[in-house]
CSV table of C-alpha atoms and ligand atoms in Angstrom, one decimal:
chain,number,residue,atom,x,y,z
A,19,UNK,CA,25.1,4.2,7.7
A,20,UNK,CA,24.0,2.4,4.5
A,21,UNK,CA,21.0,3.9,2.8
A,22,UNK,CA,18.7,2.6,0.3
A,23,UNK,CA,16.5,6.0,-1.1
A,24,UNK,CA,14.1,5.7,-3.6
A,25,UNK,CA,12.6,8.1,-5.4
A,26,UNK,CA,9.7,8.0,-7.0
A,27,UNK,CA,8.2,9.4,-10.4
A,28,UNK,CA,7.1,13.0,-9.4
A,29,UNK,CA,10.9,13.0,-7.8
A,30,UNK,CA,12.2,12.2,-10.5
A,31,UNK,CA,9.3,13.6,-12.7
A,32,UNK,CA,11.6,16.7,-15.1
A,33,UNK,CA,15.2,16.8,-15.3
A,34,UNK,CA,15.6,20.0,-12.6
A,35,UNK,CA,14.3,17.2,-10.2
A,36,UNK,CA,16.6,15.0,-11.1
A,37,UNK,CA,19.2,17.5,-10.4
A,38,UNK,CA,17.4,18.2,-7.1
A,39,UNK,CA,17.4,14.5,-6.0
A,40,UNK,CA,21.4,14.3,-7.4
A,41,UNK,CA,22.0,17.3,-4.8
A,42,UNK,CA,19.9,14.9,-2.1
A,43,UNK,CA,22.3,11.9,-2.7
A,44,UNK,CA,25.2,14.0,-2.8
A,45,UNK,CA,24.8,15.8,0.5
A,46,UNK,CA,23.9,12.2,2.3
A,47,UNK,CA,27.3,10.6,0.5
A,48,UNK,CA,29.0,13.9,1.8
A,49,UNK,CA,27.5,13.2,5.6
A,50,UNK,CA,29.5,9.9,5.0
A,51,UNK,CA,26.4,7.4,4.1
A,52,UNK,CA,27.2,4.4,2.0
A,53,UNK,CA,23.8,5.2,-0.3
A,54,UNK,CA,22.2,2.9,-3.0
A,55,UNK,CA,19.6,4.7,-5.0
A,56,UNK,CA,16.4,3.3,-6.4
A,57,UNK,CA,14.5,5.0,-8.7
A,58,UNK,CA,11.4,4.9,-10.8
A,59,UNK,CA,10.4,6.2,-14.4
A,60,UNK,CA,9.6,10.2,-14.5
A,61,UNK,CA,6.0,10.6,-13.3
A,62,UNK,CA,3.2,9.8,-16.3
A,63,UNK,CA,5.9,8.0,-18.3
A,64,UNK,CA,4.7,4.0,-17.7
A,65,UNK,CA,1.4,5.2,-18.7
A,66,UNK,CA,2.5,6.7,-21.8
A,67,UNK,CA,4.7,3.8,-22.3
A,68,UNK,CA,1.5,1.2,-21.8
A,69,UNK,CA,-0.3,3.7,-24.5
A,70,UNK,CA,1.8,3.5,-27.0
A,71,UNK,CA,2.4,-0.9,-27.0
A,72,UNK,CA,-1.9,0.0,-27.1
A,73,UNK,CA,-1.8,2.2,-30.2
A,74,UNK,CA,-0.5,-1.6,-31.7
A,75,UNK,CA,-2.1,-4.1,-29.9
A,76,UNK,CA,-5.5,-4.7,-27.4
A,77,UNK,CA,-3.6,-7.5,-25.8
A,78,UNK,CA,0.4,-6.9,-26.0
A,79,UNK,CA,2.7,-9.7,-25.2
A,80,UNK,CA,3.4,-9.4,-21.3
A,81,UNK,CA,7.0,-10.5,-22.4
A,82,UNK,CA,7.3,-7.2,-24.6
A,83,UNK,CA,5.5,-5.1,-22.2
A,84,UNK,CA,8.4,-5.8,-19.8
A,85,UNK,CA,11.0,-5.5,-22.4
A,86,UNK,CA,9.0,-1.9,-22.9
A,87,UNK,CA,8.1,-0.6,-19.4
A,88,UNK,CA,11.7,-1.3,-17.7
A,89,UNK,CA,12.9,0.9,-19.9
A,90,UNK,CA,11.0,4.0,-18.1
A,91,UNK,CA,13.3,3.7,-14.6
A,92,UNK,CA,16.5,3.1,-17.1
A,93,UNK,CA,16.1,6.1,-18.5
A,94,UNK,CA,16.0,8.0,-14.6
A,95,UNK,CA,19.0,5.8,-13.0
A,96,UNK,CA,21.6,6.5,-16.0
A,97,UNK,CA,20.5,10.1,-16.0
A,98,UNK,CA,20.9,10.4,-12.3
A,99,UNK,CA,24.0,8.5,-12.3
A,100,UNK,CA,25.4,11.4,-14.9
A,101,UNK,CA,24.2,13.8,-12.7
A,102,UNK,CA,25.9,12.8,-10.0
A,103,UNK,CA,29.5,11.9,-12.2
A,104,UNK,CA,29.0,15.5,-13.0
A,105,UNK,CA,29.1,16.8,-9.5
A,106,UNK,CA,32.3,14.4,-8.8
A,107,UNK,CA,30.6,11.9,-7.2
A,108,UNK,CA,31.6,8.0,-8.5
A,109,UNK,CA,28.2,6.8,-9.8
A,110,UNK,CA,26.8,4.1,-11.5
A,111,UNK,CA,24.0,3.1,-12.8
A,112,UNK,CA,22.4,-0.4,-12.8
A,113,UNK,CA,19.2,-2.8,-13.9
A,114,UNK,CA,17.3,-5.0,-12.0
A,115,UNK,CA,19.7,-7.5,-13.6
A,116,UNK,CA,23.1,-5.6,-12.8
A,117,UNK,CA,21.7,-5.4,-9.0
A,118,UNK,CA,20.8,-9.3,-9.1
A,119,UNK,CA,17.2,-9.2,-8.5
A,120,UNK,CA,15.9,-12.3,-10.1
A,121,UNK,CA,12.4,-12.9,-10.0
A,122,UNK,CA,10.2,-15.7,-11.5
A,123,UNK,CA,8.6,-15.9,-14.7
A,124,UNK,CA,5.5,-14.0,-14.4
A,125,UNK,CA,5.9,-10.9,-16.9
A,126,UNK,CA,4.4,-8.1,-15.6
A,127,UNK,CA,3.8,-8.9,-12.1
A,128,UNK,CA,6.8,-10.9,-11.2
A,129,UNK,CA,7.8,-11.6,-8.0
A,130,UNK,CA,11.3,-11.7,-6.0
A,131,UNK,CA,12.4,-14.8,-5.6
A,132,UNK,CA,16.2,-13.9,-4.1
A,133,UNK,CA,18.6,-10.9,-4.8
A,134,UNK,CA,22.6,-11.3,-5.4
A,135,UNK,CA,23.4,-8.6,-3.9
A,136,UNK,CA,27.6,-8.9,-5.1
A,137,UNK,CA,27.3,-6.0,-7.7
A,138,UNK,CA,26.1,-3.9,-5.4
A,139,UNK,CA,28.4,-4.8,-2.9
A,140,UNK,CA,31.7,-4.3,-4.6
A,141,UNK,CA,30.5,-1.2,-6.2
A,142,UNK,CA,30.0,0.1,-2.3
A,143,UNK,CA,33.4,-1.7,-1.5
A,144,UNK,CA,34.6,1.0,-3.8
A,145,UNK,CA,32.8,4.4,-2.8
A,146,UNK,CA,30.8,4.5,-5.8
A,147,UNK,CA,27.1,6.0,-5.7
A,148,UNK,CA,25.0,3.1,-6.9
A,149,UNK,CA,22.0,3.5,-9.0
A,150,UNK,CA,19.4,1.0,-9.5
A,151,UNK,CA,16.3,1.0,-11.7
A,152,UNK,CA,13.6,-0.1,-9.7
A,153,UNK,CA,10.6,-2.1,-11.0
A,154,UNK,CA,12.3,-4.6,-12.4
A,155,UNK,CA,14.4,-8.0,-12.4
A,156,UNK,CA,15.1,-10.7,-14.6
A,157,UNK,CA,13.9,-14.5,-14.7
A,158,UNK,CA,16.4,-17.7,-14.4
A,159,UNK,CA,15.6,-17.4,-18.4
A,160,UNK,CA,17.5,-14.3,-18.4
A,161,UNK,CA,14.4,-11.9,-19.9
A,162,UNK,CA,13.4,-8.8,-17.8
A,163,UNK,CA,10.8,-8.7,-15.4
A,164,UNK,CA,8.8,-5.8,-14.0
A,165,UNK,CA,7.3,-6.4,-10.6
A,166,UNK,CA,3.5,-4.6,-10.9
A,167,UNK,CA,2.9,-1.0,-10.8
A,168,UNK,CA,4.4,0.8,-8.6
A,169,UNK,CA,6.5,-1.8,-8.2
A,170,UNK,CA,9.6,-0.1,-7.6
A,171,UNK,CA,9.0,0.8,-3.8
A,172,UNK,CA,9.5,-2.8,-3.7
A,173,UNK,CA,13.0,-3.2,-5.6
A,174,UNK,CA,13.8,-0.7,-3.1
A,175,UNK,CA,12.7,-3.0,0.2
A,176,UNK,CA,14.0,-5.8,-1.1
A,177,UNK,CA,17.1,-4.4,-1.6
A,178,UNK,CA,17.5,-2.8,1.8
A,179,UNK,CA,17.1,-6.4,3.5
A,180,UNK,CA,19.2,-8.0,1.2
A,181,UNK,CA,22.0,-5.1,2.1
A,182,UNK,CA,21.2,-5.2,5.5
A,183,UNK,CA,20.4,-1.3,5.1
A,184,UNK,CA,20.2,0.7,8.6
A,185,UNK,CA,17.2,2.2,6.5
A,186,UNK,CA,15.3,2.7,3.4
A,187,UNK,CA,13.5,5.9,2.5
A,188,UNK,CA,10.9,6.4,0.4
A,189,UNK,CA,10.9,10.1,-0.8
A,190,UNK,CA,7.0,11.2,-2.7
A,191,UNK,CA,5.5,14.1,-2.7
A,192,UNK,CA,4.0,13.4,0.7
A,193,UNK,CA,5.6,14.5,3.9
A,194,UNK,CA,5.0,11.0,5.6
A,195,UNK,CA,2.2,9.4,7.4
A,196,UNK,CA,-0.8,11.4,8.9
A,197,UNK,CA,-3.3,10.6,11.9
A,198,UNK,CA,-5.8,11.2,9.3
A,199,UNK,CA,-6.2,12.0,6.2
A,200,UNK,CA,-5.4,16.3,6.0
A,201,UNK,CA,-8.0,16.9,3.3
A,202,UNK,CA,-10.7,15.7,5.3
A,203,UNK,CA,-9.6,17.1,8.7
A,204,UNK,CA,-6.8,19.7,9.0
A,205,UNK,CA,-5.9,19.3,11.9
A,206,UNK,CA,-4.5,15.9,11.4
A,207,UNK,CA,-0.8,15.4,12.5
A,208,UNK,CA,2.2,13.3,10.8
A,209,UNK,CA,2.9,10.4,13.0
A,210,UNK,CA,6.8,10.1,14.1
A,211,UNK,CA,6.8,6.1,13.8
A,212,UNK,CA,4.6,4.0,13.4
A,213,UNK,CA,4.3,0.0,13.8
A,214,UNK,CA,4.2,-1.9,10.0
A,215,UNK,CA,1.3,-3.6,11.7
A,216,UNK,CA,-0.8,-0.4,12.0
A,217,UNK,CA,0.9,1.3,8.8
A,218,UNK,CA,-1.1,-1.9,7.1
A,219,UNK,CA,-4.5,-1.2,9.0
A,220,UNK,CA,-4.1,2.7,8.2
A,221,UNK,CA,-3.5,1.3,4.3
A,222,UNK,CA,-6.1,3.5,3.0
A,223,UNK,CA,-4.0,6.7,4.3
A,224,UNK,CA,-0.6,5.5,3.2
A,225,UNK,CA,-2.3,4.5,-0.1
A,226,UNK,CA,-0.5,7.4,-2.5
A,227,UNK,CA,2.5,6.8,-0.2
A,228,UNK,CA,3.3,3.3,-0.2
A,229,UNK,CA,2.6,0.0,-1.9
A,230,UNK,CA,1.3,-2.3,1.1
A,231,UNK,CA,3.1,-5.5,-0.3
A,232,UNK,CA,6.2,-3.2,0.2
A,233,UNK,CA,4.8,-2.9,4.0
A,234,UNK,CA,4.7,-6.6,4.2
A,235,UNK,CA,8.0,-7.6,3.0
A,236,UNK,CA,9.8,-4.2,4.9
A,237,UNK,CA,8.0,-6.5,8.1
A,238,UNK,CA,9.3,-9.7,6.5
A,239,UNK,CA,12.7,-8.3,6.2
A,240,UNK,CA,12.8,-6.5,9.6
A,241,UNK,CA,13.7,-3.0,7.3
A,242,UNK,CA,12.9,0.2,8.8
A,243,UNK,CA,11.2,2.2,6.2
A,244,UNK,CA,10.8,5.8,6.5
A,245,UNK,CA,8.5,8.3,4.2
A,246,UNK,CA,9.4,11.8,3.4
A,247,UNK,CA,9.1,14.1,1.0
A,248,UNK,CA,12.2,14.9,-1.6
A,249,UNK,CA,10.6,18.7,-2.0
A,250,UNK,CA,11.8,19.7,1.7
A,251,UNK,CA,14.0,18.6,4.5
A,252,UNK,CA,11.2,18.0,6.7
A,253,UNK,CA,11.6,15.2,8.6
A,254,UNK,CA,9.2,11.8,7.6
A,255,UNK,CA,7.6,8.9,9.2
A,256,UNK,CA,9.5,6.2,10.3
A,257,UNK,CA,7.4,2.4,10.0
A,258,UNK,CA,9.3,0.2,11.9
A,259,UNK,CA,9.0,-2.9,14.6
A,260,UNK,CA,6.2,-2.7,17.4
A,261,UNK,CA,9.6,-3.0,19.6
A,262,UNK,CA,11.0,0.0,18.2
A,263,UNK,CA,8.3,2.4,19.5
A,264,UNK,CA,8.8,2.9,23.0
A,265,UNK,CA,5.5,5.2,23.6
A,266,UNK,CA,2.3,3.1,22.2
A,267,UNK,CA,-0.1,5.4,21.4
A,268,UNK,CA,-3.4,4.1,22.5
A,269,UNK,CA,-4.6,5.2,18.8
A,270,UNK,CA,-2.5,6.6,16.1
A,271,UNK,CA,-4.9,6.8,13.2
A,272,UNK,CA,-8.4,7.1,11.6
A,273,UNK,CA,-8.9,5.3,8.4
A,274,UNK,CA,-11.4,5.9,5.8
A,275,UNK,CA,-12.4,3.1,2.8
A,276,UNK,CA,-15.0,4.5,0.9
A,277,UNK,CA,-14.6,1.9,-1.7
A,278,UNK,CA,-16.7,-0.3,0.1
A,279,UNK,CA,-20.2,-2.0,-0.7
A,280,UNK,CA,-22.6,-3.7,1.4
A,281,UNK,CA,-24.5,-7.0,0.4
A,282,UNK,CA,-27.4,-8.4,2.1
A,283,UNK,CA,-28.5,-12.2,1.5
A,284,UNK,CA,-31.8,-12.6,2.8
A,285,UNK,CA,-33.6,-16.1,3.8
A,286,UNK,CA,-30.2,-18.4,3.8
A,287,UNK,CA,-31.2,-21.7,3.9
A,288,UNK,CA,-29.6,-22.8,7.6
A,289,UNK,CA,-28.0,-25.8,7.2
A,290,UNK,CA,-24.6,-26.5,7.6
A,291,UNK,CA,-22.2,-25.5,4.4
A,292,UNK,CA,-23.7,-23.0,3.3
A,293,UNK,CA,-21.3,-20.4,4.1
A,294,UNK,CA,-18.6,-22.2,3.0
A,295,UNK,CA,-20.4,-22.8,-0.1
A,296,UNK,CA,-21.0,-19.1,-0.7
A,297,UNK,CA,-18.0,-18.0,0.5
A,298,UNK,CA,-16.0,-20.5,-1.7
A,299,UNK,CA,-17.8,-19.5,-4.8
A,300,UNK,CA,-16.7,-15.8,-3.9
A,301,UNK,CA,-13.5,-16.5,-2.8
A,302,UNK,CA,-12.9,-18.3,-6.8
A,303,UNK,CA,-14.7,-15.2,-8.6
A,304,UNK,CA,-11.5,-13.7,-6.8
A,305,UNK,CA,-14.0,-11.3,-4.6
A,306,UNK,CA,-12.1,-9.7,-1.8
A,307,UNK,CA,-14.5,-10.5,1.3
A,308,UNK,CA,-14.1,-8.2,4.2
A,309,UNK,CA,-16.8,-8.3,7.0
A,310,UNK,CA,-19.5,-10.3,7.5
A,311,UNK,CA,-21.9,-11.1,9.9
A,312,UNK,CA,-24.7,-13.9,10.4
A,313,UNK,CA,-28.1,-13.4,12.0
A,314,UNK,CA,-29.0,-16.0,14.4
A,315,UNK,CA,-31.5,-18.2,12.3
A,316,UNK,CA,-35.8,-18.0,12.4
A,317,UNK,CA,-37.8,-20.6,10.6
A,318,UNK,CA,-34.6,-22.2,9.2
A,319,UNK,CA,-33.3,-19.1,7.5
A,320,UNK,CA,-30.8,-16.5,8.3
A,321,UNK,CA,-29.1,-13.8,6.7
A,322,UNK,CA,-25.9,-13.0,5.9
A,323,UNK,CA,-24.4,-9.3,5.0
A,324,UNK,CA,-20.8,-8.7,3.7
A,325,UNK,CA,-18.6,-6.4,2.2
A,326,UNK,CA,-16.5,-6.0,-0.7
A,327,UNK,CA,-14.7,-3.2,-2.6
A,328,UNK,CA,-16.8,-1.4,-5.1
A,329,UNK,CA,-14.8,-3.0,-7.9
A,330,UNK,CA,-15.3,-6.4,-7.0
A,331,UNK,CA,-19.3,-6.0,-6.7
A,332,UNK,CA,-20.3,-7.3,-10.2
A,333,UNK,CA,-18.3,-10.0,-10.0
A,334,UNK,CA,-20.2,-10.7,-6.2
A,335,UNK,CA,-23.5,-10.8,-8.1
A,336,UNK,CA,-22.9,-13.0,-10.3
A,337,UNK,CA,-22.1,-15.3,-7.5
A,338,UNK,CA,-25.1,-14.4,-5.6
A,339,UNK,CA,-27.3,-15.2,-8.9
A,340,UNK,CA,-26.3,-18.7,-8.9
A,341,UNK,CA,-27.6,-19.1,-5.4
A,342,UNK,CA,-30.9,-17.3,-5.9
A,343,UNK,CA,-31.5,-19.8,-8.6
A,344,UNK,CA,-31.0,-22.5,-6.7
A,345,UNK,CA,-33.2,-21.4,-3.6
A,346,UNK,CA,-30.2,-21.3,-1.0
A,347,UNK,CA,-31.0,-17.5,-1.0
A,348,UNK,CA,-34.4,-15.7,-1.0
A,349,UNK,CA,-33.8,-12.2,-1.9
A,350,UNK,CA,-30.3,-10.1,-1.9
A,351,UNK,CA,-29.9,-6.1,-1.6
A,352,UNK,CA,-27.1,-4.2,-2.7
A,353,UNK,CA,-25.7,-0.7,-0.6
A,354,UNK,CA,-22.8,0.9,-2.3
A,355,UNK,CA,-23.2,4.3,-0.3
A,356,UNK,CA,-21.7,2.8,2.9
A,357,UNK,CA,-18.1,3.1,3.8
A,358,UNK,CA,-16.0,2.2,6.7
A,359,UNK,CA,-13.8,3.7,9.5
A,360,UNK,CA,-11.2,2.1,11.5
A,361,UNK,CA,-9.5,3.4,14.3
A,362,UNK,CA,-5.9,1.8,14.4
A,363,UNK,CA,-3.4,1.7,17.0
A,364,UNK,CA,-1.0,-0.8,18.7
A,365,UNK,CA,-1.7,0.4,22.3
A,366,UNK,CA,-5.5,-0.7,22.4
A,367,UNK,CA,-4.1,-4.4,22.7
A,368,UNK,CA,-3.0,-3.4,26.5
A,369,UNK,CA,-6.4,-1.0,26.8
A,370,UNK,CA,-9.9,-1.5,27.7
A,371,UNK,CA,-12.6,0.8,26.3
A,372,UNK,CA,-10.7,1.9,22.7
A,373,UNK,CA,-14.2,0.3,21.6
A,374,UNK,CA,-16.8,1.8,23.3
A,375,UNK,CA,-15.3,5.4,22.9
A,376,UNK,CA,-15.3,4.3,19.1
A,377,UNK,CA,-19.5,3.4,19.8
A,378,UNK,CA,-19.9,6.5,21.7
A,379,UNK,CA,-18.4,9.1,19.2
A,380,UNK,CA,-20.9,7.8,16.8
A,381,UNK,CA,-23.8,7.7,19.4
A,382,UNK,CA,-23.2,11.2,20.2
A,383,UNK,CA,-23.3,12.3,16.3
A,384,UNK,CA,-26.1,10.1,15.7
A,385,UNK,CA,-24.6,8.3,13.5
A,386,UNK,CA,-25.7,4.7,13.0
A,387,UNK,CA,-23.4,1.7,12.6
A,388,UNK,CA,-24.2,-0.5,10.5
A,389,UNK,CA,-21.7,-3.3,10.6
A,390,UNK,CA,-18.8,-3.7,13.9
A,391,UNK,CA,-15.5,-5.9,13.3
A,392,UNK,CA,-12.4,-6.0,15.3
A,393,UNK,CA,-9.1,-7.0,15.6
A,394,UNK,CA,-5.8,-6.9,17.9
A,395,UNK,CA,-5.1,-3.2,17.1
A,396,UNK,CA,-8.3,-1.9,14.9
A,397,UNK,CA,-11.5,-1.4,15.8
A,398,UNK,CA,-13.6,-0.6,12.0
A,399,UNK,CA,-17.3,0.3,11.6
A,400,UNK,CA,-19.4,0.5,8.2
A,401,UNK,CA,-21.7,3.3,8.2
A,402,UNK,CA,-23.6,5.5,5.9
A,403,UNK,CA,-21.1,7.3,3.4
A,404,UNK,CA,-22.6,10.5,4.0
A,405,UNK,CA,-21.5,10.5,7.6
A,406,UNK,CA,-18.0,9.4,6.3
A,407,UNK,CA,-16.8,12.9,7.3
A,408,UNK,CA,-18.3,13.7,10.4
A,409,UNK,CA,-17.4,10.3,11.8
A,410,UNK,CA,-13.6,10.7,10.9
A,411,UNK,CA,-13.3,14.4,12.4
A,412,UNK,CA,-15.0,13.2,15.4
A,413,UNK,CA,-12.8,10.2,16.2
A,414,UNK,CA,-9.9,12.1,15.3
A,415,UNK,CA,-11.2,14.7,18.3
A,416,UNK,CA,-12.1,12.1,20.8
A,417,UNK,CA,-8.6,10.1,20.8
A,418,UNK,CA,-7.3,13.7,20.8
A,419,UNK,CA,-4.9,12.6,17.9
A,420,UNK,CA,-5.1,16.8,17.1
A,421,UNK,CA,-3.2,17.3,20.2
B,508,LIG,N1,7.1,3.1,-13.0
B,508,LIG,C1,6.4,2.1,-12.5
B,508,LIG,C2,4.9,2.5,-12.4
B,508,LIG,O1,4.5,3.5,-12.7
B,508,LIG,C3,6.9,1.6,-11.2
B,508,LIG,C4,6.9,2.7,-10.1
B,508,LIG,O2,6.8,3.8,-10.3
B,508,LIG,O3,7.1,2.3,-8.9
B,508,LIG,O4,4.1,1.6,-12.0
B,509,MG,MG1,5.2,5.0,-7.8
């Protein structure tokens, strides 16, 4: 098989790791894998790195930040590539450049426009170990390019469909992919496989596992991704093609956004373009919309409630502002102690009732919903945030995902 494994910062995070992910590769070379090895700085050292261009500057060149931060992931791939010399393995070590990922020009969040994979190749040709520095490419001008944080789960997709890898693994500190979050109910069980469709839906628990433009492009690419831990040999989660998971569960997971607000216009003047008005001037304040419903109208008025991230609500009232001035709104309200719950799974597109067991559960907690959308394979509710809990652990109860 050929492997693309990536490791990521607390992996990698002192040099005993190292060593420990060295003995990783070794034994997979040993099984008789053709391995390529992505890896990203040591844990906490991008941040340092930002600090110190700070200690200089408020607003660094982006052109010397990426000169600065690719330097991080460097540092891990030649030291792991010594490491694994040292053991008698035929290493080598290799930038974003070296492993022809060329990406265009935007310094600092660049993005991959193709990958030549030839240095790669031959170096596999030859039974060596390759080692790439994630994070990072270069531009057709030939200067490095770093890809966003934690953009080195991404090198390592990217690479894995331009190899045609039988798999990429992304080794964290996690074990893989839960039904729910653990912290919030024990009981909660890590999912075998998983669709990329619902491993997108269920973003909010595979936030501190995986980037989810790395889900997208893994789906792009047709690359089965798997997530596992690089402190134990305990099997991961494999995120794959719906077509690849011969037992749909009805639901796999319950996720919680608590990073959600809720915004109420009140008396919208009913005429038509007025949602595409408001939702334009949103949409170019760069305010990430996510539900939204509209009353039928009374006396020529209606009213309108959405949501958006916490982080995006100034930016949302602002907006609003401009059309309380003008008289399209008559009053707004503001609810940042909501959040919302999602059940996700790729079997409710066959099933009837995922829904109303969804409406029950809450019923029978009394808990009210405030807000209902739905998709193909998620069915989300907003609700207070102080029932963000109790709602969770009793979904996770009545799809039985404990069992
Ligand atoms: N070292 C980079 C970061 O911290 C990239 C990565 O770890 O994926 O953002
Ligand atoms: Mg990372």
């Amino acid at each position: 098989m050929l492997i693309v494994q990536k490791f990521g910062g607390t992996s990698v995070g002192d040099l005993e790791r190292i060593q420990n992910v060295a003995n990783r590769v070794s034994e997979s070379k040993k099984a008789g894998n053709d391995i390529v090895v992505v890896v990203s700085a040591m844990s906490g050292e991008t941040n340092k790195l930002v600090s110190y261009a700070e200690h200089f500057s408020k607003n660094p060149s982006r052109a010397e930040m990426d000169m600065l931060l690719s330097s991080g992931e460097r540092v891990t791939a030649s030291l792991l590539s010594i490491a694994l010399q040292e053991m008698g393995h035929d290493a080598v070590a290799m930038t974003g450049r070296k492993a022809g990922i060329v990406t265009d020009k935007h310094h600092t969040k660049a993005r991959i426009e193709e990958i030549n994979p030839h240095n790669m190749q031959n170096a596999l040709k030859k039974g060596k170990v390759v080692v790439v520095a994630g994070f990072q490419g270069v531009n057709d001008a030939g200067d490095v390019t770093t890809l966003g944080r934690g953009g080195s789960d991404l090198s390592a997709v990217a690479i894995a469909g331009a190899l045609k890898a039988d798999l990429c693994e992304i080794y964290t500190d996690v074990s893989g992919i839960f039904t729910t979050d653990p912290r919030i109910e024990p009981k909660a069980k890590k999912l075998e496989r998983i669709s990329y469709d619902e491993m997108l839906e269920l973003a909010s628990l595979g936030a501190k596992v995986l980037q989810n433009r790395s889900v997208e492009l893994a789906k792009k690419l047709h690359v089965n991704l798997v997530t596992r831990t690089s402190f134990s040999n305990e099997e991961g989660t494999l995120i794959t093609t719906e077509g690849n998971i011969m037992e749909k569960p009805l639901v796999s997971g319950i996720a919680l956004d608590r990073n959600q607000a809720r915004i109420s216009l009140v008396g919208v003047k009913d005429r038509p373009g007025i949602a595409s008005e408001i939702f334009n001037a949103l949409a170019d304040a760069e305010v990430n919309v996510d539900m939204i419903i509209q009353n039928k109208a009374i006396d020529e008025t209606t009213n309108i409630d959405f949501t958006v991230p916490v982080s995006d609500l100034h930016d949302a009232k602002s907006v609003v502002e401009s059309f309380l001035k003008s008289g399209d709104i008559n009053s707004d309200s503001y609810n940042e102690d909501i959040c919302k719950v999602s059940v996700v799974g790729v079997g409710m597109k066959s099933h009837a009732g995922v829904a109303a067991k969804a409406f029950s559960t809450m019923a029978t907690n009394n808990i009210n919903i405030n807000m209902i959308s739905t998709s193909e394979i998620k069915v989300s509710m907003v609700i207070d945030e102080k029932y963000a809990e109790l709602a969770v652990r009793s979904l996770h109860e009545a799809y039985e995902l404990d069992k």
